Tab-separated table of C-alpha atoms in Angstrom:
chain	number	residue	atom	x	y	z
A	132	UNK	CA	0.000	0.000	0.000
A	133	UNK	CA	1.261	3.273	-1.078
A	134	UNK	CA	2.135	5.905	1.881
A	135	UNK	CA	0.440	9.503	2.149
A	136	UNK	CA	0.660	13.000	3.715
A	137	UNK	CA	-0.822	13.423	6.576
A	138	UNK	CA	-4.907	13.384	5.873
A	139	UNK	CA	-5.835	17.578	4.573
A	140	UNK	CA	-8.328	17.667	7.511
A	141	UNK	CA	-6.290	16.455	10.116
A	142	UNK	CA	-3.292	18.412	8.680
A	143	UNK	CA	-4.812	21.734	9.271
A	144	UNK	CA	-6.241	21.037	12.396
A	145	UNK	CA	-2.850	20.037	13.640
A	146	UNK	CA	-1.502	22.988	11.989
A	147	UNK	CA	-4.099	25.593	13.759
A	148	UNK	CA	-3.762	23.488	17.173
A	149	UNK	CA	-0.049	24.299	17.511
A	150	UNK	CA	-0.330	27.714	16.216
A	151	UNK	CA	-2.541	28.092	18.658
A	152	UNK	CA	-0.707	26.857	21.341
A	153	UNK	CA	2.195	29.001	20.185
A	154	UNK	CA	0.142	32.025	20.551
A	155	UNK	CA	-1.190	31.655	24.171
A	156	UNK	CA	2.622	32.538	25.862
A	157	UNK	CA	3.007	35.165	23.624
A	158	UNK	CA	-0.274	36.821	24.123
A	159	UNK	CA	0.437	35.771	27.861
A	160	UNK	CA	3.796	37.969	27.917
A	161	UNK	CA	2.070	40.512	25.979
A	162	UNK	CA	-0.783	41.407	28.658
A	163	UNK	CA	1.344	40.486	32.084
A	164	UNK	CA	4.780	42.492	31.235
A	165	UNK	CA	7.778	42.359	33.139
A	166	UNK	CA	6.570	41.952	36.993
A	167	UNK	CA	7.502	38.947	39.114
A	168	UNK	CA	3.385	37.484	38.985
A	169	UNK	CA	3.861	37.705	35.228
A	170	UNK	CA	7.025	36.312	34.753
A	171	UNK	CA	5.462	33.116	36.339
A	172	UNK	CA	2.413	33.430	34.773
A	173	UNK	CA	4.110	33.591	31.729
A	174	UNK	CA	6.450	30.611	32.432
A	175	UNK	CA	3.741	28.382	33.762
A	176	UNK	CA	1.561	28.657	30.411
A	177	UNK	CA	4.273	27.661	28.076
A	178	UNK	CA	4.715	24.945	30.142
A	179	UNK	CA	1.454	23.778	29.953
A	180	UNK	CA	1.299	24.612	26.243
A	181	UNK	CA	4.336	22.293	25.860
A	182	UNK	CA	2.803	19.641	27.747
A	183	UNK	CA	-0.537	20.129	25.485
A	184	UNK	CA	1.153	19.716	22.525
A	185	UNK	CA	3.276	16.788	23.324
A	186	UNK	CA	0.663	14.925	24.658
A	187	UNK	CA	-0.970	15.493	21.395
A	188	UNK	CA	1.426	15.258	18.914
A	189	UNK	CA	2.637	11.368	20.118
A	190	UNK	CA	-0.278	9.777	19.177
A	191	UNK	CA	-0.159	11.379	15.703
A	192	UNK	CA	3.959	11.268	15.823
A	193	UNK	CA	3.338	7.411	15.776
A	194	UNK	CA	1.598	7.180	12.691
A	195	UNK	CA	4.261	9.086	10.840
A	196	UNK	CA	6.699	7.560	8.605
A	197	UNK	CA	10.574	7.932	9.673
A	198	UNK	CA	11.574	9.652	6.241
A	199	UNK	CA	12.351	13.048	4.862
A	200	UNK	CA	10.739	13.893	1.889
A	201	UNK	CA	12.737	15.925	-0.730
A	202	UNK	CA	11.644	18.147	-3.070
A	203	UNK	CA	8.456	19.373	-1.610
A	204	UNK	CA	7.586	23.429	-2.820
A	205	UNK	CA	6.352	23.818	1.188
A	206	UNK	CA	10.360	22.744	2.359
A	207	UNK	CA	12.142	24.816	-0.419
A	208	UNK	CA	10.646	27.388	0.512
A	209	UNK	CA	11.470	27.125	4.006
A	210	UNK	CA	15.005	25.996	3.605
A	211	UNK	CA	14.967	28.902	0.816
A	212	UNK	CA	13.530	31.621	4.309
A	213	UNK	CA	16.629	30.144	6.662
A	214	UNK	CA	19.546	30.112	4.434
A	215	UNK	CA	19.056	33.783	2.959
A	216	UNK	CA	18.152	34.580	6.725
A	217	UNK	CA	21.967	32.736	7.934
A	218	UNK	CA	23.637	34.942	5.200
A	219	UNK	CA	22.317	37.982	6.642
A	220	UNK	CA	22.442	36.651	10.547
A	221	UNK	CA	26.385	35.912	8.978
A	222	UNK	CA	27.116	39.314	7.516
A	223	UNK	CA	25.539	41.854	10.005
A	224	UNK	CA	27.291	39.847	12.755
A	225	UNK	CA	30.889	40.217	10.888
A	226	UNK	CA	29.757	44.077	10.944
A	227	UNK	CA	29.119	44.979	14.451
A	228	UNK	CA	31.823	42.635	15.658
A	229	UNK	CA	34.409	44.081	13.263
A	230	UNK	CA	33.187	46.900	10.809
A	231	UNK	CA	30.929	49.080	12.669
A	232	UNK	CA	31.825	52.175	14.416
A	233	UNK	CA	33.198	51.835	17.907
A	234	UNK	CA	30.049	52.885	19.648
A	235	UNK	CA	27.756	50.388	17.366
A	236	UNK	CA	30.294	47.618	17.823
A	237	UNK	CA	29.347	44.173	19.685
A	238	UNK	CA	31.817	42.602	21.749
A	239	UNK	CA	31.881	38.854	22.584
A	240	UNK	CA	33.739	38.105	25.650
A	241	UNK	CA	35.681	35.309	23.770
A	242	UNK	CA	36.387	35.989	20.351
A	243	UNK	CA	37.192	32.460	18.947
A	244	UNK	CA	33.878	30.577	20.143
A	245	UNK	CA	32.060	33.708	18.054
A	246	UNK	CA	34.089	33.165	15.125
A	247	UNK	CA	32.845	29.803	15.626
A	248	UNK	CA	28.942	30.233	16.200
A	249	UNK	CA	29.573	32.812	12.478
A	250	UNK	CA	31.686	29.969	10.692
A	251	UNK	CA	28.615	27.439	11.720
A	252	UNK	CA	26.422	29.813	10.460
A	253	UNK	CA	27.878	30.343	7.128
A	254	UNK	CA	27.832	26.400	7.164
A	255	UNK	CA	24.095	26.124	8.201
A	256	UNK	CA	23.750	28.880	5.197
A	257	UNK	CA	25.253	26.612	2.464
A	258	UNK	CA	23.088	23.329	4.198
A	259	UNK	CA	20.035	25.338	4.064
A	260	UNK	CA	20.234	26.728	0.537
A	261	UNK	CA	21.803	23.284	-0.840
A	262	UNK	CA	18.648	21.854	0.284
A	263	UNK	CA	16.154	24.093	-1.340
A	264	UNK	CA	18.073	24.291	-5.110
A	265	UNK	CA	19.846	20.295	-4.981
A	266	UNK	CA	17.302	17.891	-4.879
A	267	UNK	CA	19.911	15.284	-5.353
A	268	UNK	CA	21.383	16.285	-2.075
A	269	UNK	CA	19.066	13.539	-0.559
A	270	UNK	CA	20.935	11.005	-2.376
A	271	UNK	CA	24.206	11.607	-0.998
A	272	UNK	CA	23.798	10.434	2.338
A	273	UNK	CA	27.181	10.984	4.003
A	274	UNK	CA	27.338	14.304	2.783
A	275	UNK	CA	23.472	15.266	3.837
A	276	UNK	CA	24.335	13.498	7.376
A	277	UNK	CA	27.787	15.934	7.590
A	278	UNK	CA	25.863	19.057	6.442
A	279	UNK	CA	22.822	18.348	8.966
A	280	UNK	CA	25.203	18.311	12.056
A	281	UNK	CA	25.875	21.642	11.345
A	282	UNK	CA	22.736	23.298	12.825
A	283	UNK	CA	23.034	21.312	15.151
A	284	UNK	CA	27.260	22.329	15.898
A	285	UNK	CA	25.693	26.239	15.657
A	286	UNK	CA	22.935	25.730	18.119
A	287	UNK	CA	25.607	24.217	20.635
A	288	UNK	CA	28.251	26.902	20.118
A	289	UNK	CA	25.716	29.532	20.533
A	290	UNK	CA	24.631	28.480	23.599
A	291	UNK	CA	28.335	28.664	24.723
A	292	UNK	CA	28.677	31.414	23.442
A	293	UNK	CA	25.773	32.864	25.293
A	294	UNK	CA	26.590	31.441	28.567
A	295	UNK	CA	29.706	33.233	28.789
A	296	UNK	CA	28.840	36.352	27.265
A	297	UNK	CA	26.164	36.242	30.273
A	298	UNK	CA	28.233	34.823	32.448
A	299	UNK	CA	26.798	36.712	35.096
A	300	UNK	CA	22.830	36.407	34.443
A	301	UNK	CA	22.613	34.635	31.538
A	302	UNK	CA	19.139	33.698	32.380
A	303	UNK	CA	17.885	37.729	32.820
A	304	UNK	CA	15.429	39.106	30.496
A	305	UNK	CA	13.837	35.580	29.876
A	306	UNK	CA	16.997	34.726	29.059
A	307	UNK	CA	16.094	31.134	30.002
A	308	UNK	CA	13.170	30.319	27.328
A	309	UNK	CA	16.004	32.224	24.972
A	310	UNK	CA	18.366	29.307	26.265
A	311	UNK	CA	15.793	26.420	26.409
A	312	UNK	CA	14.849	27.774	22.554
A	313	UNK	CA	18.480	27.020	21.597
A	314	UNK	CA	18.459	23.856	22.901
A	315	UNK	CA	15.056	22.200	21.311
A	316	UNK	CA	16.395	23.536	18.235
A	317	UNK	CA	19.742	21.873	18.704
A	318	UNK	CA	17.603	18.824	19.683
A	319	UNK	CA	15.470	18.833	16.499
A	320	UNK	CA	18.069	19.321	14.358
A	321	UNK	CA	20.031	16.180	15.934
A	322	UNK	CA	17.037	13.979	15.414
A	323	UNK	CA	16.596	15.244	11.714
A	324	UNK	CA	20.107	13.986	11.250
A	325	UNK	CA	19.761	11.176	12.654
A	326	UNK	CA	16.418	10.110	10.680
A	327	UNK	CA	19.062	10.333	7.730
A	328	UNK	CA	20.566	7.824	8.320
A	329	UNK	CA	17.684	5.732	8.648
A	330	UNK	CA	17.706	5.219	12.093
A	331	UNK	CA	14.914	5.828	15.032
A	332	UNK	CA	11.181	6.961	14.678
A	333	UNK	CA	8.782	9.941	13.570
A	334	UNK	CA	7.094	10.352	16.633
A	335	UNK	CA	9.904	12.090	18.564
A	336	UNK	CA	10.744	14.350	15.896
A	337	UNK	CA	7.401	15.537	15.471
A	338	UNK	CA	7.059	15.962	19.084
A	339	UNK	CA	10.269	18.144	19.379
A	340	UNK	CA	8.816	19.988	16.134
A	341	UNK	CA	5.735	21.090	18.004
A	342	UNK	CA	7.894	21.832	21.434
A	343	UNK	CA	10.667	23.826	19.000
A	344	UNK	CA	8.193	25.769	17.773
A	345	UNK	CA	6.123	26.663	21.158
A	346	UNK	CA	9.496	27.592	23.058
A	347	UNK	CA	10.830	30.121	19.829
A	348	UNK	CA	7.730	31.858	19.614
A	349	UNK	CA	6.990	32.510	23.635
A	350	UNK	CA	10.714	34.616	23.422
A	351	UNK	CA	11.186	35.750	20.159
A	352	UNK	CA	7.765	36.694	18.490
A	353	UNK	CA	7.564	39.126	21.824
A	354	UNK	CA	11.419	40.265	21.219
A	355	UNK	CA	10.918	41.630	17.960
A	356	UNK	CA	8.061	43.351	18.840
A	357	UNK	CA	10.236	45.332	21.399
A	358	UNK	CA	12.903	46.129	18.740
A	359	UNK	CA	10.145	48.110	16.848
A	360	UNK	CA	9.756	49.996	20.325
A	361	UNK	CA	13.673	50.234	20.668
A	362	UNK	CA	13.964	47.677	23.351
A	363	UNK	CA	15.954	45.473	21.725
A	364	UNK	CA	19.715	45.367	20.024
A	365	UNK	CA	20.103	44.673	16.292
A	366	UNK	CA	21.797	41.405	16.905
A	367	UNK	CA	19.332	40.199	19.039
A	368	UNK	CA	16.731	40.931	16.373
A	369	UNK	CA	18.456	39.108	13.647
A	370	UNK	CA	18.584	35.934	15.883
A	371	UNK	CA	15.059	36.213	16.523
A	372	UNK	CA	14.022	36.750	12.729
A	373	UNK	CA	16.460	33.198	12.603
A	374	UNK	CA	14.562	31.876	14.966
A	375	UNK	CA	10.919	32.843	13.150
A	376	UNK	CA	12.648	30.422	10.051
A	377	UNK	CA	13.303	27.750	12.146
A	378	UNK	CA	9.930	27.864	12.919
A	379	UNK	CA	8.593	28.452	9.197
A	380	UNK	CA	11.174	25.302	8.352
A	381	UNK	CA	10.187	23.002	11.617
A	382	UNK	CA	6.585	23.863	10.626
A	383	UNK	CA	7.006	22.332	7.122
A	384	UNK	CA	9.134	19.392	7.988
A	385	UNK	CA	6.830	17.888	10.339
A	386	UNK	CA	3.511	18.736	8.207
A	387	UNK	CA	5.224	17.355	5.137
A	388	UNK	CA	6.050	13.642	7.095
A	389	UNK	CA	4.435	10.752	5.588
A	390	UNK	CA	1.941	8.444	7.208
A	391	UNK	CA	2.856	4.850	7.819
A	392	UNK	CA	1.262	2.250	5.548
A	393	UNK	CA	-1.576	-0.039	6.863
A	394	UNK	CA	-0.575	-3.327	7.450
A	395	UNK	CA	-2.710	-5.581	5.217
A	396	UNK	CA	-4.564	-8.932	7.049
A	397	UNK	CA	-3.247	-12.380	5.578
A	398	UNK	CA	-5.680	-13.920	2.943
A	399	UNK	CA	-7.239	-16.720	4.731
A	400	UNK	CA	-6.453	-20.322	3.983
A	401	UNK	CA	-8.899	-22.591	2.307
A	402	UNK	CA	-8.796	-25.594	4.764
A	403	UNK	CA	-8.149	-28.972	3.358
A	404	UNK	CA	-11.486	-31.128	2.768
């Protein structure tokens, strides 16, 4: 029996549930602000939006075949969003870390790991784009399996990086859903990988999908809202328009999973006379 896309009805349901769930902690930050009884206000419903939608999302996760499909408009497009967004993440970063005037310029506390997080980004770039205009990249499966760790090396470096450029309170400002963010990215990314190479099921990827997606919208949807209000830094923008590709890509990938086939009963035996 020939596998499918996820039924149209239950697609778009899904689709609408999780942006809905993605919604409530940003609307929830949006009407609480920055007291104390907000901040855990604010903490305790994404929580309970990210237990929603992974008790949701197994059941469905389950049905799901363990298999990227290439060549699909909906993930060319999306791979198209983050690797033109990486070249500009790339580029303004080189800027205010080396080109900008001394007053505009952003200083990392170690220099080498953010050469390192920029490098990984100009490799995520390449990854990203190589996907959206090589549909035979699919095919060569040590060289898709070497280009998907690199999200996955970014993610990890830019956590470093964070931690010790906040050394002090890395986790002010919400600076802990920026964090956890990071870190269900880097863990979606690693299970992407690893589903190239054949290995493991659906059902946690899509689960991490939906919990990616929650956890980047709660901190960054709100963030560049405050950059239009002058909040917010021009880096710290640029990560968070990143972020909103991650979750245009993540949204794709796990809509775009096929479902397992139905196991077909045995044709009964004629007994013997």
């Amino acid at each position: 029996m020939a596998v499918s896309q996820i039924p149209k009805h239950l697609k778009y349901v899904s689709v609408l549930f999780l942006i809905l769930l993605g919604a409530v902690p940003v609307a929830v930050r949006f009407w609480v602000g920055e007291s104390q009884s907000g901040s855990d206000l604010f903490a305790l419903s994404t929580a309970v939006c990210c237990g929603i939608s992974i008790l949701s999302a197994i059941p469905m996760g389950r049905r799901l075949k363990p298999t990227l499909p290439a060549g699909l408009p909906s993930v060319t497009f999306s791979a198209s969003v983050c690797g033109f967004v990486m070249v500009t993440v790339v580029v303004m970063t080189a800027y205010y870390s080396y080109f900008a005037p001394a007053k505009e310029q952003v200083v990392d506390v170690n220099p080498s790991i953010a050469l390192l997080v920029e490098l990984f980004a100009l490799g995520c770039a390449v990854y990203f784009l190589l996907m959206a205009s090589w549909m035979a990249l699919s095919e060569r499966k040590a060289l898709a399996l070497f280009l998907a760790l690199l999200p996955v090396l970014f993610c990890a470096f830019r956590i470093l990086n964070d931690f010790i450029d906040h050394s002090t309170m890395p986790l002010a400002d919400h600076g802990g859903y920026r964090i956890l963010g990071i870190i269900a990215t880097m863990l979606f990314f690693l299970r992407e990988a690893k589903l190239r190479t054949g290995k493991g099921g659906a059902a946690l990827y899509f689960v991490l999908g939906q919990v990616t997606v929650i956890l980047l919208a709660a901190y960054n949807v709100p963030l560049l809202w405050e950059f239009l209000h002058g909040e917010a830094t021009v880096t710290e923008v640029l990560y968070a328009m990143l972020s909103v590709a991650f979750i245009i890509y993540i949204f794709t990938r796990i809509f775009s999973l096929e479902v397992k086939p139905k196991e077909e009963a045995p044709a009964p035996v004629a007994e013997e006379a």
